[in-house]
PDB file of C-alpha atoms in Angstrom:
ATOM      1  CA  SER A   1     -11.596  -3.950 -22.442  1.00 66.00           C
ATOM      2  CA  LYS A   2     -15.023  -4.328 -24.011  1.00 80.00           C
ATOM      3  CA  LYS A   3     -16.650  -5.299 -20.728  1.00 84.00           C
ATOM      4  CA  TYR A   4     -15.356  -2.342 -18.706  1.00 82.00           C
ATOM      5  CA  SER A   5     -14.892   0.411 -21.286  1.00 82.00           C
ATOM      6  CA  GLY A   6     -17.013  -0.535 -24.272  1.00 84.00           C
ATOM      7  CA  ALA A   7     -13.887  -0.562 -26.445  1.00 88.00           C
ATOM      8  CA  GLY A   8     -14.199  -3.996 -28.008  1.00 87.00           C
ATOM      9  CA  ASP A   9     -11.421  -3.310 -30.511  1.00 91.00           C
ATOM     10  CA  TYR A  10      -8.956  -1.991 -27.895  1.00 90.00           C
ATOM     11  CA  PHE A  11      -6.685  -5.044 -28.066  1.00 90.00           C
ATOM     12  CA  ALA A  12      -6.481  -4.927 -31.870  1.00 93.00           C
ATOM     13  CA  TYR A  13      -5.440  -1.267 -31.793  1.00 94.00           C
ATOM     14  CA  CYS A  14      -2.955  -1.884 -28.984  1.00 94.00           C
ATOM     15  CA  LYS A  15      -1.303  -4.727 -30.891  1.00 96.00           C
ATOM     16  CA  GLU A  16      -0.668  -2.493 -33.892  1.00 97.00           C
ATOM     17  CA  ALA A  17       0.469   0.435 -31.754  1.00 97.00           C
ATOM     18  CA  LEU A  18       2.925  -1.777 -29.855  1.00 97.00           C
ATOM     19  CA  ARG A  19       4.356  -3.187 -33.079  1.00 97.00           C
ATOM     20  CA  GLU A  20       4.992   0.351 -34.284  1.00 98.00           C
ATOM     21  CA  MET A  21       6.513   1.471 -30.973  1.00 97.00           C
ATOM     22  CA  VAL A  22       8.892  -1.485 -30.949  1.00 97.00           C
ATOM     23  CA  ARG A  23       9.788  -0.833 -34.595  1.00 97.00           C
ATOM     24  CA  GLN A  24      10.573   2.812 -33.860  1.00 97.00           C
ATOM     25  CA  THR A  25      12.496   2.363 -30.610  1.00 96.00           C
ATOM     26  CA  GLY A  26      14.274  -0.907 -31.206  1.00 94.00           C
ATOM     27  CA  PRO A  27      15.465  -3.089 -28.353  1.00 92.00           C
ATOM     28  CA  PRO A  28      15.711  -1.714 -24.809  1.00 93.00           C
ATOM     29  CA  LEU A  29      18.766   0.421 -24.122  1.00 91.00           C
ATOM     30  CA  PHE A  30      19.870   1.235 -20.595  1.00 86.00           C
ATOM     31  CA  THR A  31      22.516   3.558 -19.223  1.00 81.00           C
ATOM     32  CA  ASP A  32      24.190   3.282 -15.827  1.00 73.00           C
ATOM     33  CA  ARG A  33      24.763   7.024 -15.472  1.00 55.00           C
ATOM     34  CA  GLN A  34      22.467   9.989 -15.137  1.00 55.00           C
ATOM     35  CA  GLU A  35      24.037  12.402 -17.608  1.00 55.00           C
ATOM     36  CA  GLY A  36      23.102  16.051 -17.793  1.00 47.00           C
ATOM     37  CA  LEU A  37      20.805  16.099 -14.775  1.00 51.00           C
ATOM     38  CA  PRO A  38      20.469  19.283 -12.701  1.00 50.00           C
ATOM     39  CA  ASP A  39      22.171  19.238  -9.334  1.00 51.00           C
ATOM     40  CA  GLN A  40      20.141  19.418  -6.131  1.00 50.00           C
ATOM     41  CA  GLU A  41      21.237  22.955  -5.189  1.00 52.00           C
ATOM     42  CA  SER A  42      20.456  24.685  -8.488  1.00 50.00           C
ATOM     43  CA  ALA A  43      17.106  22.940  -8.722  1.00 47.00           C
ATOM     44  CA  SER A  44      16.107  23.893  -5.174  1.00 49.00           C
ATOM     45  CA  ASN A  45      16.479  27.603  -6.061  1.00 50.00           C
ATOM     46  CA  GLU A  46      13.664  27.248  -8.578  1.00 49.00           C
ATOM     47  CA  SER A  47      10.180  28.135  -7.350  1.00 51.00           C
ATOM     48  CA  PHE A  48       8.601  25.715  -9.824  1.00 57.00           C
ATOM     49  CA  LEU A  49      10.005  22.450 -11.128  1.00 60.00           C
ATOM     50  CA  THR A  50       8.735  20.820 -14.266  1.00 69.00           C
ATOM     51  CA  ALA A  51       7.785  17.162 -14.053  1.00 68.00           C
ATOM     52  CA  LYS A  52      10.978  16.337 -15.954  1.00 69.00           C
ATOM     53  CA  ALA A  53      13.170  18.320 -13.550  1.00 67.00           C
ATOM     54  CA  TYR A  54      11.480  16.722 -10.559  1.00 64.00           C
ATOM     55  CA  ASN A  55      11.932  13.241 -12.000  1.00 68.00           C
ATOM     56  CA  ASP A  56      15.544  14.028 -12.863  1.00 67.00           C
ATOM     57  CA  LEU A  57      16.218  14.735  -9.196  1.00 62.00           C
ATOM     58  CA  ALA A  58      14.972  11.341  -8.094  1.00 62.00           C
ATOM     59  CA  SER A  59      17.417   9.483  -5.918  1.00 64.00           C
ATOM     60  CA  TYR A  60      17.184   6.243  -7.908  1.00 64.00           C
ATOM     61  CA  GLU A  61      20.734   5.121  -8.585  1.00 69.00           C
ATOM     62  CA  GLY A  62      20.046   2.158 -10.848  1.00 71.00           C
ATOM     63  CA  PRO A  63      20.184   2.036 -14.626  1.00 78.00           C
ATOM     64  CA  LEU A  64      17.846   4.220 -16.651  1.00 80.00           C
ATOM     65  CA  MET A  65      16.018   3.062 -19.734  1.00 85.00           C
ATOM     66  CA  ARG A  66      16.945   5.438 -22.550  1.00 87.00           C
ATOM     67  CA  ARG A  67      14.883   3.797 -25.259  1.00 93.00           C
ATOM     68  CA  GLY A  68      12.618   0.845 -25.717  1.00 96.00           C
ATOM     69  CA  VAL A  69       9.099  -0.116 -24.727  1.00 97.00           C
ATOM     70  CA  ILE A  70       7.683  -0.973 -21.323  1.00 97.00           C
ATOM     71  CA  VAL A  71       4.169  -2.397 -21.431  1.00 98.00           C
ATOM     72  CA  ARG A  72       2.314  -1.763 -18.186  1.00 96.00           C
ATOM     73  CA  HIS A  73      -0.386  -4.340 -17.524  1.00 96.00           C
ATOM     74  CA  LEU A  74      -2.767  -3.731 -14.624  1.00 95.00           C
ATOM     75  CA  CYS A  75      -4.121  -7.028 -13.329  1.00 96.00           C
ATOM     76  CA  LEU A  76      -7.778  -6.750 -12.335  1.00 94.00           C
ATOM     77  CA  PRO A  77      -9.627  -8.891  -9.805  1.00 94.00           C
ATOM     78  CA  GLY A  78     -11.681 -11.618 -11.442  1.00 93.00           C
ATOM     79  CA  ASN A  79      -9.641 -11.394 -14.665  1.00 95.00           C
ATOM     80  CA  LYS A  80      -6.655 -13.655 -13.976  1.00 97.00           C
ATOM     81  CA  GLU A  81      -7.018 -15.651 -17.199  1.00 96.00           C
ATOM     82  CA  ASP A  82      -7.239 -12.449 -19.264  1.00 95.00           C
ATOM     83  CA  SER A  83      -3.970 -11.286 -17.699  1.00 97.00           C
ATOM     84  CA  LYS A  84      -2.334 -14.589 -18.584  1.00 98.00           C
ATOM     85  CA  ARG A  85      -3.529 -14.246 -22.194  1.00 97.00           C
ATOM     86  CA  VAL A  86      -2.079 -10.731 -22.380  1.00 97.00           C
ATOM     87  CA  VAL A  87       1.262 -11.840 -20.903  1.00 98.00           C
ATOM     88  CA  ARG A  88       1.415 -14.822 -23.272  1.00 98.00           C
ATOM     89  CA  TYR A  89       0.650 -12.666 -26.309  1.00 98.00           C
ATOM     90  CA  LEU A  90       3.247 -10.044 -25.363  1.00 98.00           C
ATOM     91  CA  TYR A  91       5.985 -12.575 -24.687  1.00 98.00           C
ATOM     92  CA  GLU A  92       5.286 -14.744 -27.728  1.00 98.00           C
ATOM     93  CA  THR A  93       5.079 -11.684 -29.986  1.00 98.00           C
ATOM     94  CA  PHE A  94       7.870  -9.476 -28.649  1.00 98.00           C
ATOM     95  CA  GLY A  95      10.018 -11.674 -26.393  1.00 96.00           C
ATOM     96  CA  ASP A  96      12.905  -9.678 -24.944  1.00 92.00           C
ATOM     97  CA  GLN A  97      12.287  -6.725 -27.274  1.00 95.00           C
ATOM     98  CA  ILE A  98      10.045  -5.200 -24.585  1.00 97.00           C
ATOM     99  CA  TYR A  99       9.795  -5.052 -20.815  1.00 96.00           C
ATOM    100  CA  LEU A 100       6.609  -6.034 -19.032  1.00 97.00           C
ATOM    101  CA  SER A 101       5.419  -4.250 -15.935  1.00 96.00           C
ATOM    102  CA  ILE A 102       2.937  -6.594 -14.295  1.00 96.00           C
ATOM    103  CA  MET A 103       1.026  -4.417 -11.841  1.00 94.00           C
ATOM    104  CA  ASN A 104      -1.058  -5.474  -8.848  1.00 93.00           C
ATOM    105  CA  GLN A 105      -2.019  -1.974  -7.715  1.00 89.00           C
ATOM    106  CA  TYR A 106      -5.678  -1.948  -8.720  1.00 89.00           C
ATOM    107  CA  THR A 107      -7.531  -0.097  -5.965  1.00 84.00           C
ATOM    108  CA  PRO A 108     -11.330  -0.263  -5.799  1.00 82.00           C
ATOM    109  CA  MET A 109     -13.048   3.105  -5.719  1.00 75.00           C
ATOM    110  CA  PRO A 110     -15.122   3.501  -2.567  1.00 69.00           C
ATOM    111  CA  SER A 111     -18.896   3.912  -2.824  1.00 68.00           C
ATOM    112  CA  LEU A 112     -19.536   3.439  -6.522  1.00 68.00           C
ATOM    113  CA  SER A 113     -23.022   1.998  -6.506  1.00 64.00           C
ATOM    114  CA  SER A 114     -23.194   1.645 -10.292  1.00 70.00           C
ATOM    115  CA  VAL A 115     -20.071  -0.507 -10.213  1.00 68.00           C
ATOM    116  CA  GLN A 116     -21.446  -2.589  -7.352  1.00 68.00           C
ATOM    117  CA  LYS A 117     -24.348  -3.704  -9.500  1.00 76.00           C
ATOM    118  CA  GLN A 118     -22.590  -4.032 -12.840  1.00 82.00           C
ATOM    119  CA  TYR A 119     -19.092  -5.242 -11.912  1.00 84.00           C
ATOM    120  CA  PRO A 120     -19.016  -6.644  -8.378  1.00 84.00           C
ATOM    121  CA  GLU A 121     -15.597  -8.227  -9.046  1.00 86.00           C
ATOM    122  CA  LEU A 122     -14.088  -4.716  -9.173  1.00 85.00           C
ATOM    123  CA  LEU A 123     -15.103  -3.938  -5.600  1.00 83.00           C
ATOM    124  CA  ARG A 124     -12.092  -5.767  -4.184  1.00 87.00           C
ATOM    125  CA  LYS A 125      -8.345  -5.692  -4.560  1.00 89.00           C
ATOM    126  CA  LEU A 126      -6.556  -8.258  -6.661  1.00 93.00           C
ATOM    127  CA  PRO A 127      -6.001 -11.314  -4.455  1.00 94.00           C
ATOM    128  CA  GLU A 128      -2.302 -11.833  -3.747  1.00 94.00           C
ATOM    129  CA  ARG A 129      -2.535 -15.491  -4.837  1.00 96.00           C
ATOM    130  CA  ASP A 130      -3.924 -14.407  -8.243  1.00 97.00           C
ATOM    131  CA  TYR A 131      -1.078 -11.945  -8.764  1.00 96.00           C
ATOM    132  CA  GLU A 132       1.492 -14.563  -7.767  1.00 96.00           C
ATOM    133  CA  GLU A 133      -0.101 -17.013 -10.210  1.00 98.00           C
ATOM    134  CA  ILE A 134       0.124 -14.457 -13.041  1.00 98.00           C
ATOM    135  CA  VAL A 135       3.778 -13.731 -12.220  1.00 97.00           C
ATOM    136  CA  ASP A 136       4.577 -17.458 -11.991  1.00 98.00           C
ATOM    137  CA  PHE A 137       2.866 -17.944 -15.352  1.00 98.00           C
ATOM    138  CA  ALA A 138       5.041 -15.224 -16.903  1.00 98.00           C
ATOM    139  CA  LEU A 139       8.160 -16.859 -15.482  1.00 97.00           C
ATOM    140  CA  SER A 140       7.073 -20.282 -16.766  1.00 98.00           C
ATOM    141  CA  LEU A 141       6.872 -18.817 -20.278  1.00 98.00           C
ATOM    142  CA  GLY A 142      10.451 -17.581 -19.964  1.00 97.00           C
ATOM    143  CA  VAL A 143       9.757 -13.888 -19.333  1.00 97.00           C
ATOM    144  CA  GLU A 144      12.891 -12.283 -17.892  1.00 95.00           C
ATOM    145  CA  ASN A 145      12.423  -8.615 -18.795  1.00 95.00           C
ATOM    146  CA  ALA A 146       9.747  -7.693 -16.290  1.00 95.00           C
ATOM    147  CA  PHE A 147       9.003  -5.406 -13.396  1.00 92.00           C
ATOM    148  CA  ILE A 148       7.082  -7.089 -10.585  1.00 92.00           C
ATOM    149  CA  GLN A 149       5.421  -5.285  -7.681  1.00 88.00           C
ATOM    150  CA  GLU A 150       5.856  -6.413  -4.107  1.00 83.00           C
ATOM    151  CA  GLY A 151       3.812  -5.717  -1.034  1.00 68.00           C
ATOM    152  CA  ASP A 152       0.583  -3.799  -0.669  1.00 69.00           C
ATOM    153  CA  THR A 153       0.476  -1.393  -3.600  1.00 64.00           C
ATOM    154  CA  ALA A 154      -3.315  -1.000  -3.643  1.00 59.00           C
ATOM    155  CA  GLN A 155      -4.217   1.600  -1.042  1.00 61.00           C
ATOM    156  CA  GLU A 156      -6.990   4.186  -0.951  1.00 62.00           C
ATOM    157  CA  THR A 157      -4.380   6.861  -0.198  1.00 61.00           C
ATOM    158  CA  PHE A 158      -3.254   6.457  -3.826  1.00 60.00           C
ATOM    159  CA  ILE A 159      -6.668   7.502  -5.175  1.00 62.00           C
ATOM    160  CA  PRO A 160      -6.623  11.167  -6.259  1.00 63.00           C
ATOM    161  CA  ALA A 161      -9.382  13.520  -5.142  1.00 64.00           C
ATOM    162  CA  PHE A 162     -10.474  14.044  -8.787  1.00 65.00           C
ATOM    163  CA  ASP A 163     -11.405  17.627  -7.869  1.00 70.00           C
ATOM    164  CA  PHE A 164      -8.883  19.404 -10.143  1.00 72.00           C
ATOM    165  CA  THR A 165      -6.758  20.397  -7.125  1.00 72.00           C
ATOM    166  CA  GLY A 166      -3.291  21.390  -8.259  1.00 65.00           C
ATOM    167  CA  LEU A 167      -4.253  22.041 -11.868  1.00 67.00           C
ATOM    168  CA  GLU A 168      -3.875  25.483 -13.328  1.00 62.00           C
TER     169      GLU A 168
END
């Protein structure tokens, strides 16, 4: 975090924030049913859907997490050992009290000359073998509560225009 953002104390603050989140939410709680969600027909009559209403209409049929903490960790190219340290810390500290989301979706921003000079490792996607090694490391520790990404999740089509389009 210090290298890329100048926030050398980021990890220390995150550790304390996570402890408090886990204290407040308790262990993960899932439900198998989507209770109280709007039906498709009534929602389609609305000219504007809130983010919550849109998400509530999602077709996902699996269980929903009602409370608990999911820590999303974005693995960066050239930082495999840092990712392993983060995974180890999270598992040894919180065990099954949290879920890990180990993400491989880092997408390099095209034509950033300042990054090319300062951080050349960020000009490429995370190598698949590095991601697999991080996931295997998590499994070797005993991590069971985790979300793992499959396939090519790092595509330039996922990069927003950053031109304020769609904001009011």
